[in-house]
Coordinates of C-alpha atoms in Angstrom, one line a residue:
X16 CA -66.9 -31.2 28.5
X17 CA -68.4 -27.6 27.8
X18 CA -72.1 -27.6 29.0
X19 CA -75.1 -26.1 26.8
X20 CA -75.5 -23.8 29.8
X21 CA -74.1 -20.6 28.4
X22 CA -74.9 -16.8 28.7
X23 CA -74.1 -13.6 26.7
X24 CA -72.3 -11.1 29.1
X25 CA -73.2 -8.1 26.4
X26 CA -76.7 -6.9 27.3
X27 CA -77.5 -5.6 30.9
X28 CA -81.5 -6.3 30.5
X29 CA -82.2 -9.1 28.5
X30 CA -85.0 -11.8 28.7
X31 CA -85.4 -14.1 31.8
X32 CA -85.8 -17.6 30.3
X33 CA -84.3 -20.9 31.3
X34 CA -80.7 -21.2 32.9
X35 CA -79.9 -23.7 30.4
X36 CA -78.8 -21.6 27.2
X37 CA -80.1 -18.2 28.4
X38 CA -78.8 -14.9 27.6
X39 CA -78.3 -12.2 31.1
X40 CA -76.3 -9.5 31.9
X41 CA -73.6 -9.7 33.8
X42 CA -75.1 -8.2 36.9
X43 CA -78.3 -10.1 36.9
X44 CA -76.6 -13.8 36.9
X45 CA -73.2 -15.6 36.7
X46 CA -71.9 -18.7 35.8
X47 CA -75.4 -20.8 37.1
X48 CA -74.3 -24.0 39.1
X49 CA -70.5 -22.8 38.5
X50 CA -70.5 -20.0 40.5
X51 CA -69.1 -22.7 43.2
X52 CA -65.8 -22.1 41.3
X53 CA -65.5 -18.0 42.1
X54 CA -64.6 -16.6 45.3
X55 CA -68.0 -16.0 47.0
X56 CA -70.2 -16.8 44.5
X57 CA -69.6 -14.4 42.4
X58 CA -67.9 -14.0 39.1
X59 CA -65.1 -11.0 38.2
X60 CA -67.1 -7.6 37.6
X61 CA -67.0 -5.4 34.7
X62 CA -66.1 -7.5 31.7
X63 CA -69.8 -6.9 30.2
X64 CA -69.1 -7.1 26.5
X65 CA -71.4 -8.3 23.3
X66 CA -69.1 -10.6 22.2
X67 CA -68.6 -12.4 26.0
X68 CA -69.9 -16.0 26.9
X69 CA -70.2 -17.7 29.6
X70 CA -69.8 -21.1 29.5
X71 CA -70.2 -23.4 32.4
X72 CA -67.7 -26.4 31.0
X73 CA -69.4 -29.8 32.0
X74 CA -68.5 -33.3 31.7
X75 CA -70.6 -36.3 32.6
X76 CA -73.2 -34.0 33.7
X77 CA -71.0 -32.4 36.5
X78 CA -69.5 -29.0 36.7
X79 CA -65.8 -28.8 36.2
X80 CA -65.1 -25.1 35.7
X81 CA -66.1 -21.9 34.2
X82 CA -64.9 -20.2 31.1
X83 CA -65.9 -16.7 29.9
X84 CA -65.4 -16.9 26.2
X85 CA -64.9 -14.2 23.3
X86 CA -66.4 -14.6 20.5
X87 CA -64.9 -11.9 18.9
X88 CA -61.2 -12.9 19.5
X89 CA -62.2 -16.6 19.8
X90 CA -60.1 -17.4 22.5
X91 CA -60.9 -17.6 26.2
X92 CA -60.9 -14.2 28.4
X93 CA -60.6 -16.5 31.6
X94 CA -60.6 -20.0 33.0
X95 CA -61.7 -20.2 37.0
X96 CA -61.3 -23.5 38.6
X97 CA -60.4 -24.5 42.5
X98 CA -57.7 -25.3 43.9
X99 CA -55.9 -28.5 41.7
X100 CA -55.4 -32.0 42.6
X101 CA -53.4 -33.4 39.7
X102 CA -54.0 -37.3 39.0
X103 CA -51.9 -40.0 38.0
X104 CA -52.2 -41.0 34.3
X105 CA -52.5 -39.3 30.7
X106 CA -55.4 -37.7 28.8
X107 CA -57.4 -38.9 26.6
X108 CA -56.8 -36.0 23.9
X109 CA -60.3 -35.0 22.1
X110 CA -60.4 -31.2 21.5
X111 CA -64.2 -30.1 21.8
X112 CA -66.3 -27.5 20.9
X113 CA -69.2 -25.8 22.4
X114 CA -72.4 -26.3 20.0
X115 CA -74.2 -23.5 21.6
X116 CA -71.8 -20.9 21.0
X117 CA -72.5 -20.9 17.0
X118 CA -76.0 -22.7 17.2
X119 CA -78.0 -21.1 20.1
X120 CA -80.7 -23.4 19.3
X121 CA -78.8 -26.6 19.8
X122 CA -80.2 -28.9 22.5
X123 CA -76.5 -30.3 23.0
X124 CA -76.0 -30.0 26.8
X125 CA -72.3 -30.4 26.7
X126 CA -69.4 -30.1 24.5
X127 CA -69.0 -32.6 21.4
X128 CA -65.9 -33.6 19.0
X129 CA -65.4 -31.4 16.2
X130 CA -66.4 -33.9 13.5
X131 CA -70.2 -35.0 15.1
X132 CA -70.6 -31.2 15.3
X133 CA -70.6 -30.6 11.8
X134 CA -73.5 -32.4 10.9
X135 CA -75.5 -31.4 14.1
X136 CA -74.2 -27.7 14.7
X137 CA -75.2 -24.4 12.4
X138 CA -72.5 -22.1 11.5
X139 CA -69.9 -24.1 13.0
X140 CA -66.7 -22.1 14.0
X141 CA -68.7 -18.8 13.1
X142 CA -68.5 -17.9 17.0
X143 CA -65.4 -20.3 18.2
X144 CA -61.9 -21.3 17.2
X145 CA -61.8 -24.9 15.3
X146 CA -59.0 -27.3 15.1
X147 CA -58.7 -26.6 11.6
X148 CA -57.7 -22.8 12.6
X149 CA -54.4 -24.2 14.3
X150 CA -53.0 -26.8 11.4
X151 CA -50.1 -25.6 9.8
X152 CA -49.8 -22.7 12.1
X153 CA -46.9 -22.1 14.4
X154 CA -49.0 -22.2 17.3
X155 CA -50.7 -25.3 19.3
X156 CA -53.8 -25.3 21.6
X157 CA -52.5 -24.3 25.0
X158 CA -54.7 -24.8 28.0
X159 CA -55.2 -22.4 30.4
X160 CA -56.8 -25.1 32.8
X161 CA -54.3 -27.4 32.0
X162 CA -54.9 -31.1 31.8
X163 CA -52.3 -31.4 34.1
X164 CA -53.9 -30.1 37.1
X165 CA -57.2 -31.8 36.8
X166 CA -58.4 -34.7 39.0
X167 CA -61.6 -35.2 37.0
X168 CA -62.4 -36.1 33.6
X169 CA -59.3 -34.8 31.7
X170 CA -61.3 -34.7 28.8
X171 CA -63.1 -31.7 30.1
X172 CA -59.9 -29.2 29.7
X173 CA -59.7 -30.5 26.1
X174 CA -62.3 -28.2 25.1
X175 CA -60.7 -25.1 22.5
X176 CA -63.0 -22.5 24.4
X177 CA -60.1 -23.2 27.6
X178 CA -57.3 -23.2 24.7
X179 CA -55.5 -20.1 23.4
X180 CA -52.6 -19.6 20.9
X181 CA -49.1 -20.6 22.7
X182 CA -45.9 -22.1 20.6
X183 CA -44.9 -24.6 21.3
X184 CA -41.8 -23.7 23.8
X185 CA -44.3 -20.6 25.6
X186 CA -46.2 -23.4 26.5
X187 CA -43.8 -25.2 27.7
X188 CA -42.9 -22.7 30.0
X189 CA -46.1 -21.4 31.2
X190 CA -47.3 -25.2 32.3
X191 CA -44.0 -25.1 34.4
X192 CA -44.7 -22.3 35.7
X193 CA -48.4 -22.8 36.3
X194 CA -47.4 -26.4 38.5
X195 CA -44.2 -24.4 40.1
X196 CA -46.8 -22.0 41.6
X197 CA -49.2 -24.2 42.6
X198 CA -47.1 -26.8 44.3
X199 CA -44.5 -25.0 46.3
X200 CA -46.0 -21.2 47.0
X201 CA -50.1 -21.2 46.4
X202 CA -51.4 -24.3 47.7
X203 CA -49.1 -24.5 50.4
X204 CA -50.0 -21.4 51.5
X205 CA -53.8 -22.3 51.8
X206 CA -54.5 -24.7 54.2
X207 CA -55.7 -27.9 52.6
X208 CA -56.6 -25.8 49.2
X209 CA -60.4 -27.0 49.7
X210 CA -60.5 -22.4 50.0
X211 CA -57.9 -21.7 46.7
X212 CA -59.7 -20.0 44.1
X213 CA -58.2 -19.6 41.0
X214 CA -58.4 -17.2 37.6
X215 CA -55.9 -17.5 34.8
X216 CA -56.6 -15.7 31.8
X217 CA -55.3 -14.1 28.1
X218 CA -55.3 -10.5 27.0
X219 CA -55.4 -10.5 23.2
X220 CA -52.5 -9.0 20.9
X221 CA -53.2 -7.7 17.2
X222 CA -52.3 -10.5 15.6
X223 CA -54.7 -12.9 14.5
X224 CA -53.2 -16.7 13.6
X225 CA -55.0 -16.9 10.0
X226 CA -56.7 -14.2 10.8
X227 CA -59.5 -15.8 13.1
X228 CA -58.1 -16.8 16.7
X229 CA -56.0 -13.9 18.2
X230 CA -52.7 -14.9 20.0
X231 CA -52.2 -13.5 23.7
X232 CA -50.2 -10.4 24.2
X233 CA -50.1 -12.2 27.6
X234 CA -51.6 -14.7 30.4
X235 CA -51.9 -14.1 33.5
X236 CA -53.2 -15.7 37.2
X237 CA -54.9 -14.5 39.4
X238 CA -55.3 -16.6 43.4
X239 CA -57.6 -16.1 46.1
X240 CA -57.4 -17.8 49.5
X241 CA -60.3 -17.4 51.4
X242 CA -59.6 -19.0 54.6
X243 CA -60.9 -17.4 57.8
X244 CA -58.8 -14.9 59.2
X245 CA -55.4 -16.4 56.9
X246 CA -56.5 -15.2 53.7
X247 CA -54.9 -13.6 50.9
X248 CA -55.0 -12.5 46.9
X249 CA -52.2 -12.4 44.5
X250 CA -51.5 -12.0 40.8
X251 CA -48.6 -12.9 37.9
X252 CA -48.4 -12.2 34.3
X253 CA -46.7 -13.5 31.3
X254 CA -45.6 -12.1 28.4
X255 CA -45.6 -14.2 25.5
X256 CA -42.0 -13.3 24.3
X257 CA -39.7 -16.1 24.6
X258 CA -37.1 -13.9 27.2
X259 CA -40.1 -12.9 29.7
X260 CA -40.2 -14.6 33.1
X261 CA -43.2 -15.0 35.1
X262 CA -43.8 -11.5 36.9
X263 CA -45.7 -11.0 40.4
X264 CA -48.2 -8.2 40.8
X265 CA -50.8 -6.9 43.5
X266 CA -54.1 -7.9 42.3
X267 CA -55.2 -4.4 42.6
X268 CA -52.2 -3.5 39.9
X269 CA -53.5 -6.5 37.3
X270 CA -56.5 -6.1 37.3
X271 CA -55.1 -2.5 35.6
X272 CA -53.4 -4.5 33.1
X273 CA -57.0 -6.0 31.9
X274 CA -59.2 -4.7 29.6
X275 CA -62.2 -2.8 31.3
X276 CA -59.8 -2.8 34.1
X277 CA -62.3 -5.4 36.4
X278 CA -63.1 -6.7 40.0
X279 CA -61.4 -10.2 39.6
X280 CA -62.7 -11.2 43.1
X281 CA -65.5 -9.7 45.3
X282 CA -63.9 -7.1 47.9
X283 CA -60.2 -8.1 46.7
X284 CA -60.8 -11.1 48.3
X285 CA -61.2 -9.5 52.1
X286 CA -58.3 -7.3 51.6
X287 CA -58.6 -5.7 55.3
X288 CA -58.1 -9.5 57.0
X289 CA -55.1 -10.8 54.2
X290 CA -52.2 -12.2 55.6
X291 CA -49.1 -10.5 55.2
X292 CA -46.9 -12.7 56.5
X293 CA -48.4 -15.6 54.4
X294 CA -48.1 -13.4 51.1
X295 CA -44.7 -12.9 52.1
X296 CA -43.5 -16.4 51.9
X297 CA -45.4 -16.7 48.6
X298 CA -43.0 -14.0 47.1
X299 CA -40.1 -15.5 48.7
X300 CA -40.9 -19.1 46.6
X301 CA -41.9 -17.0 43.6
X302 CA -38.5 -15.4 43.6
X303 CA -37.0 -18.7 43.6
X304 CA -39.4 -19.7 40.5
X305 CA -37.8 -17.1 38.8
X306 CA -34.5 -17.1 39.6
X307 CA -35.0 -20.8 38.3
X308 CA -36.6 -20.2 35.0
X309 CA -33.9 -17.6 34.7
X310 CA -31.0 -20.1 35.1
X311 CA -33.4 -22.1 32.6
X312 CA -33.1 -19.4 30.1
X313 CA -29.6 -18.8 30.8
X314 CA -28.3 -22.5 30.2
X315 CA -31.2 -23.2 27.3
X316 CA -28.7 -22.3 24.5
X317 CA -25.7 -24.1 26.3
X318 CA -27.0 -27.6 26.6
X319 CA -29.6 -30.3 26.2
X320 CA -31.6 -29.6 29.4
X321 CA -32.8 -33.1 29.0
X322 CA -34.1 -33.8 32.7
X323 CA -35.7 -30.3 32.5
X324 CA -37.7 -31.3 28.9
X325 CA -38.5 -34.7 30.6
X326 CA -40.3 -33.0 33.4
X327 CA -42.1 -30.5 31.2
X328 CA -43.5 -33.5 28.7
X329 CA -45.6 -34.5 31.9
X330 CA -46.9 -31.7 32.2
X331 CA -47.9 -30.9 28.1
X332 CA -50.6 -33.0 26.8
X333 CA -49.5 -35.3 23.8
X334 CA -49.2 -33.2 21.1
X335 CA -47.1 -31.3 22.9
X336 CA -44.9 -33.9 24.3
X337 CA -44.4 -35.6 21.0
X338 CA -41.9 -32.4 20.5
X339 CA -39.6 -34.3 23.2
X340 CA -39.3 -37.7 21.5
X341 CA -36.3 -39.7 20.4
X342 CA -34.8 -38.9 17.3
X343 CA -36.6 -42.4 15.3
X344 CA -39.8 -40.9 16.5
X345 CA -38.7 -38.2 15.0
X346 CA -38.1 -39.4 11.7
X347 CA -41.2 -41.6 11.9
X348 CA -43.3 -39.0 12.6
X349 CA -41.5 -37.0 9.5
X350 CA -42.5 -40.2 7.4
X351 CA -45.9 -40.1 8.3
X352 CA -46.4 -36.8 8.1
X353 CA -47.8 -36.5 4.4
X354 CA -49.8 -39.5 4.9
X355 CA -51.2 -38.2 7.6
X356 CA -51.7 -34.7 5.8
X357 CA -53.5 -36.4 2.7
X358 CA -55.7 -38.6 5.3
X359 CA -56.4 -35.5 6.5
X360 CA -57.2 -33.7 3.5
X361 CA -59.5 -36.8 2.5
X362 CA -61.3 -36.6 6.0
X363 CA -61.8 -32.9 5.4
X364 CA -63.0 -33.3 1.6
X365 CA -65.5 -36.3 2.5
X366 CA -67.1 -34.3 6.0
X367 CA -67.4 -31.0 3.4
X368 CA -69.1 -32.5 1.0
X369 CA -71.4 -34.6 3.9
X370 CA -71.9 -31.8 5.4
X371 CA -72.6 -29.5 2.0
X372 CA -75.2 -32.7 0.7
X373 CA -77.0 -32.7 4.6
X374 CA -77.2 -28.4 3.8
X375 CA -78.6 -29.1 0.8
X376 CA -80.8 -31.3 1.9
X377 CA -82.1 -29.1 4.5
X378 CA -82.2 -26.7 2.2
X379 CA -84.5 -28.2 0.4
X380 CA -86.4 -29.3 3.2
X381 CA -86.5 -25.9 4.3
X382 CA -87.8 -24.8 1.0
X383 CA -90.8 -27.0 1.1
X384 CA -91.7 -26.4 4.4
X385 CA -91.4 -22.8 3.6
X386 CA -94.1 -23.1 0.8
X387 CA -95.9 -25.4 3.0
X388 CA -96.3 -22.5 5.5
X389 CA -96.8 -20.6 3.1
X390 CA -99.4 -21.9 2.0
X391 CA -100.8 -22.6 5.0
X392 CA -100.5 -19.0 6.3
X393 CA -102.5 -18.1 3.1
X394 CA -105.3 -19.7 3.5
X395 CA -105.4 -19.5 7.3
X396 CA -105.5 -15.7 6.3
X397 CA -108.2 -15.7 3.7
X398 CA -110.1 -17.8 6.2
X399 CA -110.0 -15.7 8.7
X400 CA -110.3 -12.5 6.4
X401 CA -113.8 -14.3 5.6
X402 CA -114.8 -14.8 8.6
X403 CA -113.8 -11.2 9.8
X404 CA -115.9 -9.6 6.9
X405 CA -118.8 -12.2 7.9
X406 CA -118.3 -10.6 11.4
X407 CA -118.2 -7.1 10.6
X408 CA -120.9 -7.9 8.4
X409 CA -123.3 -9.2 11.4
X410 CA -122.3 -6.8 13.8
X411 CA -122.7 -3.8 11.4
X412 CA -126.6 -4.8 11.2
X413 CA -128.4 -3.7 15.0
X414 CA -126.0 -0.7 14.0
X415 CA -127.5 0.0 10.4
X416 CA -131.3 -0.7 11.5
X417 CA -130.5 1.2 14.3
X418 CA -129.6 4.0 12.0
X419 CA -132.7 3.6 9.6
X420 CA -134.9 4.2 12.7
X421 CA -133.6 7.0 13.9
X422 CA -133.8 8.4 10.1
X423 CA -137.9 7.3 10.2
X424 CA -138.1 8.9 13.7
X425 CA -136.3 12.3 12.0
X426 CA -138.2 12.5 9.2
X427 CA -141.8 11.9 11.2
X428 CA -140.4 14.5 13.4
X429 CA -139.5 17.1 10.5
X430 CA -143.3 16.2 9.3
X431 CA -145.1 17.0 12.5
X432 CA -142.9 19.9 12.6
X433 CA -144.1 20.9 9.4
X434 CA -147.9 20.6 10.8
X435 CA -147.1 22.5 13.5
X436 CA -145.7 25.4 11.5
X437 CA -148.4 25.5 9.2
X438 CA -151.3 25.1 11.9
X439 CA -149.1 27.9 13.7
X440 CA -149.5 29.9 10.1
X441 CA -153.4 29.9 10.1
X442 CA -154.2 30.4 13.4
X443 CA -151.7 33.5 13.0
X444 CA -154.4 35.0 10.3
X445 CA -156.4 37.8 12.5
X446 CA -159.9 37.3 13.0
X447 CA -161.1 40.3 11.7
X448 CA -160.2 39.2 8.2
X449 CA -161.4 35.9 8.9
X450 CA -165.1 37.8 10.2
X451 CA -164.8 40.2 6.7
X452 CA -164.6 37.2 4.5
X453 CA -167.5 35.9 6.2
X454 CA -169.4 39.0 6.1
X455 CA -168.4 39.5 2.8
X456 CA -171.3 38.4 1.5
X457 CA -174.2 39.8 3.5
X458 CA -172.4 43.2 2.7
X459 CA -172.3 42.5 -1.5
X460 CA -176.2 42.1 -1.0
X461 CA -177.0 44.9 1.1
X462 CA -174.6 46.7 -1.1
X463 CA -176.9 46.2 -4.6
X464 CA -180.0 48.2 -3.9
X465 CA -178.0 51.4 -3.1
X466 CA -175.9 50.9 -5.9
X467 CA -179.0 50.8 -8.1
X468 CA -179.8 53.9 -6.0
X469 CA -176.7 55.5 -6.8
X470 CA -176.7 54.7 -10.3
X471 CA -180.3 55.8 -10.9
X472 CA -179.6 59.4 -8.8
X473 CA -176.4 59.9 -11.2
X474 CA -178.6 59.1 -15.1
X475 CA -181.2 61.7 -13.2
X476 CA -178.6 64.0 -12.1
X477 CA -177.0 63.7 -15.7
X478 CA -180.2 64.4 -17.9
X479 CA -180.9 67.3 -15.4
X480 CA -177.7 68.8 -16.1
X481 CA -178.1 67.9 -19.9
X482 CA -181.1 70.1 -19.9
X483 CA -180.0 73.0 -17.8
X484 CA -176.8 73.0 -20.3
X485 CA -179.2 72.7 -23.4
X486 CA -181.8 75.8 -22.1
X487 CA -178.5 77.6 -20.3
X488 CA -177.5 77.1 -24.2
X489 CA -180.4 78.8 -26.0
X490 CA -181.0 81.6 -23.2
X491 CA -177.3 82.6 -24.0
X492 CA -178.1 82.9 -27.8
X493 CA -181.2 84.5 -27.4
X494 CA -179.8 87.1 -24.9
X495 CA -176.6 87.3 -27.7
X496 CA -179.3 88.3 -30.7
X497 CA -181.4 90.3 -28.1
X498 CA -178.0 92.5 -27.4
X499 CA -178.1 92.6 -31.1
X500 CA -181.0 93.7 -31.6
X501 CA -181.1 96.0 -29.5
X502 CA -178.2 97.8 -31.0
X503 CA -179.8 98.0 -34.4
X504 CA -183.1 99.3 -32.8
X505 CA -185.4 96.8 -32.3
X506 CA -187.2 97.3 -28.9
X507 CA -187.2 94.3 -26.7
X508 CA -188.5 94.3 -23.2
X509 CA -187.9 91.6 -20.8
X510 CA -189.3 90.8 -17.5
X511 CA -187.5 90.6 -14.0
X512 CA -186.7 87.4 -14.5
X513 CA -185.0 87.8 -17.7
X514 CA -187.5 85.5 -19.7
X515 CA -188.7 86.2 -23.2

C-alpha cells in the first residue's frame, strides 16, 4: 500500500519539516527510506516538476517500492523496484489510493480502498486517477509494477498511482514482455539479482480517457546491474499501438526520449566498468523476444493462440484474465452485467449522498466553529486593544511629567532671563544722569535767588529804559518846536549840553 510519506518534486527550496508528508525539492531529498530501491541511493535527476510526487508505496508498514506520481496527468511518471521474485498464488485485487495526494493534511500513513477514502479524504481524486475514471472506458488499470513480479504483499501494486491507461490486449503484451525480460535476459544476467535495479515508466500522449487520466504515448524500462566489476545498464520502449514490438535502446538514447530528458541512474550506472560481453547476450535474448512477439503478431489473426492467452492470464491480474474465460463465463458475466451496473449505480448514489450529508455536516460544523473563532478572535482583540491603550496610557505618564518639568524649568529660565535683561537695562543708565537727577535738586534751590536776581535787574532795566524812551521822547519834541521856532524868529539859546 502507498505510504503517507510523499514529497512535491516542484519547488527546489521549500520548508524542512518531517519526512512523513513533507514537501522538498528534488535535489535536497529523494524517496526517504525508499531510496534502497534506486541505484545508489539516489533517485533519476531532472524530473523537478510542480505537479511531481513522490510517493514511497508501503504496505504493512514496510517499503515495497517507489512511485513518482503526476498530478497533472494522473498517472505514474515511474515505478522503481529491485530485482523481482514472483510468488506462487493470486492477488487479492483492491485498487488503492493515496490520501495524501488530494488531502495533504491526512494522517493516513498508507494507501486506503477507494470507498473508506471518501468519507476520510478532502477533494478526493482532485490530484489522482479514481476507479470511477476507468468504468465504461476502453482502457483497464495496467500496472507498471505488475502484481505478477512481486513476492510481497500483492496488494501493494494494486494502488492506481503504479496503474496507467493500457487496453486490454497492450496489456497483455507488455506483462509478457515485462516477465520475458526479466526471466531469460535481465536477471540472468545479474548474478543472483539481489544488485538489479529497475525503472519502468509512461510518457503521456494527448489524449485524456474522460478527459482526466492521460493514456501513454509509450512505456518504457529502464535496468541497472550494479554488480562489482560485471555491471551494466540497458533500456526498451513500447509504443502503445497494437503492431509495435518491444524496442531496445542505450540508456543514454532513452533517457532522450523522456521529458526533461533525465539522469535515470547516477553515473549511467558506472558506464566506464559495464560489461560488454554481458550486454551482449542480453541483446541476443531480446532479439529472440522479439522475433517471438513477432511470430505472435504474425499468427494472432490466424488462430486461437490458446496456450499463448493461457500463459498471459497468469500474468494479468483478474480483471484482466476474466477476458480469457470460457464462453458460459462469458455469457454469465454478460447476464450480470446490468445487475452489476445498477448495484453499482446504487453504491455510487448512496456513498454521494453519505459523503454530501458528512460535507454538510462539516460544513456546518465549520460554520460554527468559524463564528466561534470569530468571536473569540474579537474579543481576544478588544481585550488586548484595552490593555494596549491601558499600557500606552501608563507608560505615556514619566514621559508627560517629564515634559511638564522641563516646560516649568523653561519658563523659570525665560523669567530669570527677563531679570537679567532688565537688571542689565538699569545698570546700563550712565551715572552722570543718575548724579544730575540727584543734584537736581540742590541746583533748583541755588537756582531761585538769582532768578529773583535776574528778574528784579530786568523790571529795573525795563523802567530805566521806559524813562530814557519817555525824556528821549520829549527832548525830541522840544528840539522839533525849538527848530521851529527858530525859523519863525524866536531866539532860543541852549547850553553845551543841549538842555533847555
Amino acid at each position: 500500500m502507498g505510504t503517507a510519506r510523499w514529497l512535491a518534486l516542484g519547488s527546489l527550496f521549500a520548508l524542512a519539516g518531517l519526512l512523513e508528508g513533507r514537501l522538498v525539492g528534488e535535489e535536497e531529498a529523494g524517496f526517504g527510506e525508499c531510496d534502497k530501491f534506486f541505484y545508489a541511493g539516489t533517485p533519476p535527476a531532472g524530473l523537478a516538476a510542480d505537479s511531481h510526487v513522490k510517493i514511497c508505496q508501503r504496505a504493512e508498514g514496510a517499503e515495497r517500492f517507489a512511485t513518482l506520481y503526476s498530478t497533472r496527468d494522473r498517472i505514474p511518471v515511474y515505478s522503481a523496484f529491485r530485482a523481482p521474485r514472483p510468488a506462487p498464488g493470486g492477488a487479492e485485487q483492491r485498487w488503492l489510493v493515496e490520501p495524501q495526494i488530494d488531502d495533504p493534511n491526512s494522517n493516513l500513513e498508507e494507501a486506503i480502498n477507494e470507498a473508506e477514502a471518501i468519507t476520510s479524504v478532502n477533494s478526493l481524486g482532485s490530484k489522482q486517477a479514481l476507479n470511477t475514471d476507468y468504468l465504461d472506458s476502453d482502457y483497464q488499470r495496467g500496472q507498471l509494477y505488475p502484481f505478477s513480479l512481486s513476492s510481497d504483499v500483492q496488494v501493494a501494486t494494486f494502488t492506481l498511482t503504479n496503474s496507467a491507461p493500457m487496453t486490454q490486449s497492450f496489456q497483455e503484451r507488455w506483462y509478457v514482455n515485462l516477465h520475458s525480460l526479466m526471466d531469460r535476459a535481465l536477471t540472468p544476467q545479474c548474478g543472483s539479482g539481489e544488485d538489479l535495479y529497475i525503472l519502468t515508466g509512461t510518457v503521456p500522449s494527448d489524449y485524456r480517457v474522460k478527459d482526466k487520466v492521460a493514456a501513454p504515448e509509450f512505456v518504457w524500462l529502464a535496468a541497472c546491474c550494479a554488480v562489482p566489476g560485471g555491471g551494466w545498464a540497458m533500456g526498451f520502449v513500447k509504443h502503445t499501438r497494437d503492431s509495435d514490438i518491444i524496442e531496445d535502446v542505450m540508456v543514454k538514447d532513452l533517457q532522450k526520449l523522456l521529458p526533461f530528458n533525465p539522469q535515470l541512474f547516477q553515473n549511467n550506472c558506472g558506464e566506464t566498468e559495464q560489461d560488454t560481453e554481458k550486454m551482449k547476450k542480453i541483446l541476443e535474448v531480446v532479439n529472440q523476444i522479439q522475433d517471438e512477439e513477432r511470430m505472435v503478431q504474425s499468427q494472432k489473426n490466424s488462430s486461437p493462440l490458446s496456450s499463448t492467452r493461457s500463459k498471459r492470464s497468469t500474468l494479468l491480474p483478474p480483471e484482466a484474465s476474466e477476458g480469457s474465460s470460457s464462453f458460459l463465463g462469458k455469457l454469465m458475466a454478460f447476464i450480470a452485467t446490468p445487475f452489476i451496473k445498477l448495484f453499482q449505480l446504487i453504491y455510487y448514489l448512496v456513498v454521494a449522498i453519505l459523503k454530501n450529508i458528512v460535507y454538510l455536516l462539516w460544513c456546518v460544523t465549520k460554520q460554527v466553529i468559524n463564528g466561534i473563532e470569530s468571536c473569540l478572535y474579537r474579543l481576544g482583540s478588544a481585550t488586548i486593544s484595552y490593555f494596549m491603550a491601558i499600557g500606552e496610557e501608563l507608560v505615556s505618564i514619566p514621559w508627560k511629567v517629564l515634559k511638564v518639568v522641563a516646560k516649568v524649568i523653561r519658563a523659570l529660565l525665560r523669567i530669570l532671563c527677563c531679570l537679567l535683561k532688565a537688571i542689565c537695562r538699569v545698570l546700563s543708565i550712565p551715572v552722570r544722569v543718575l548724579v544730575d537727577v540727584a543734584t537736581f535738586p540742590v541746583y533748583t534751590m541755588g537756582a531761585i535767588p538769582i532768578v529773583c536776581k535776574d528778574i528784579a535787574l530786568g523790571l529795573g532795566g525795563t523802567v530805566s529804559l521806559l524813562f530814557d524812551t519817555a525824556f528821549g521822547t520829549l527832548g525830541g519834541l522840544f528840539q522839533v518846536v525849538f527848530s521851529v521856532c527858530k525859523r519863525i524868529g524866536y531866539k532860543v539859546t541852549f547850553d553845551n549840553s543841549g538842555e533847555l
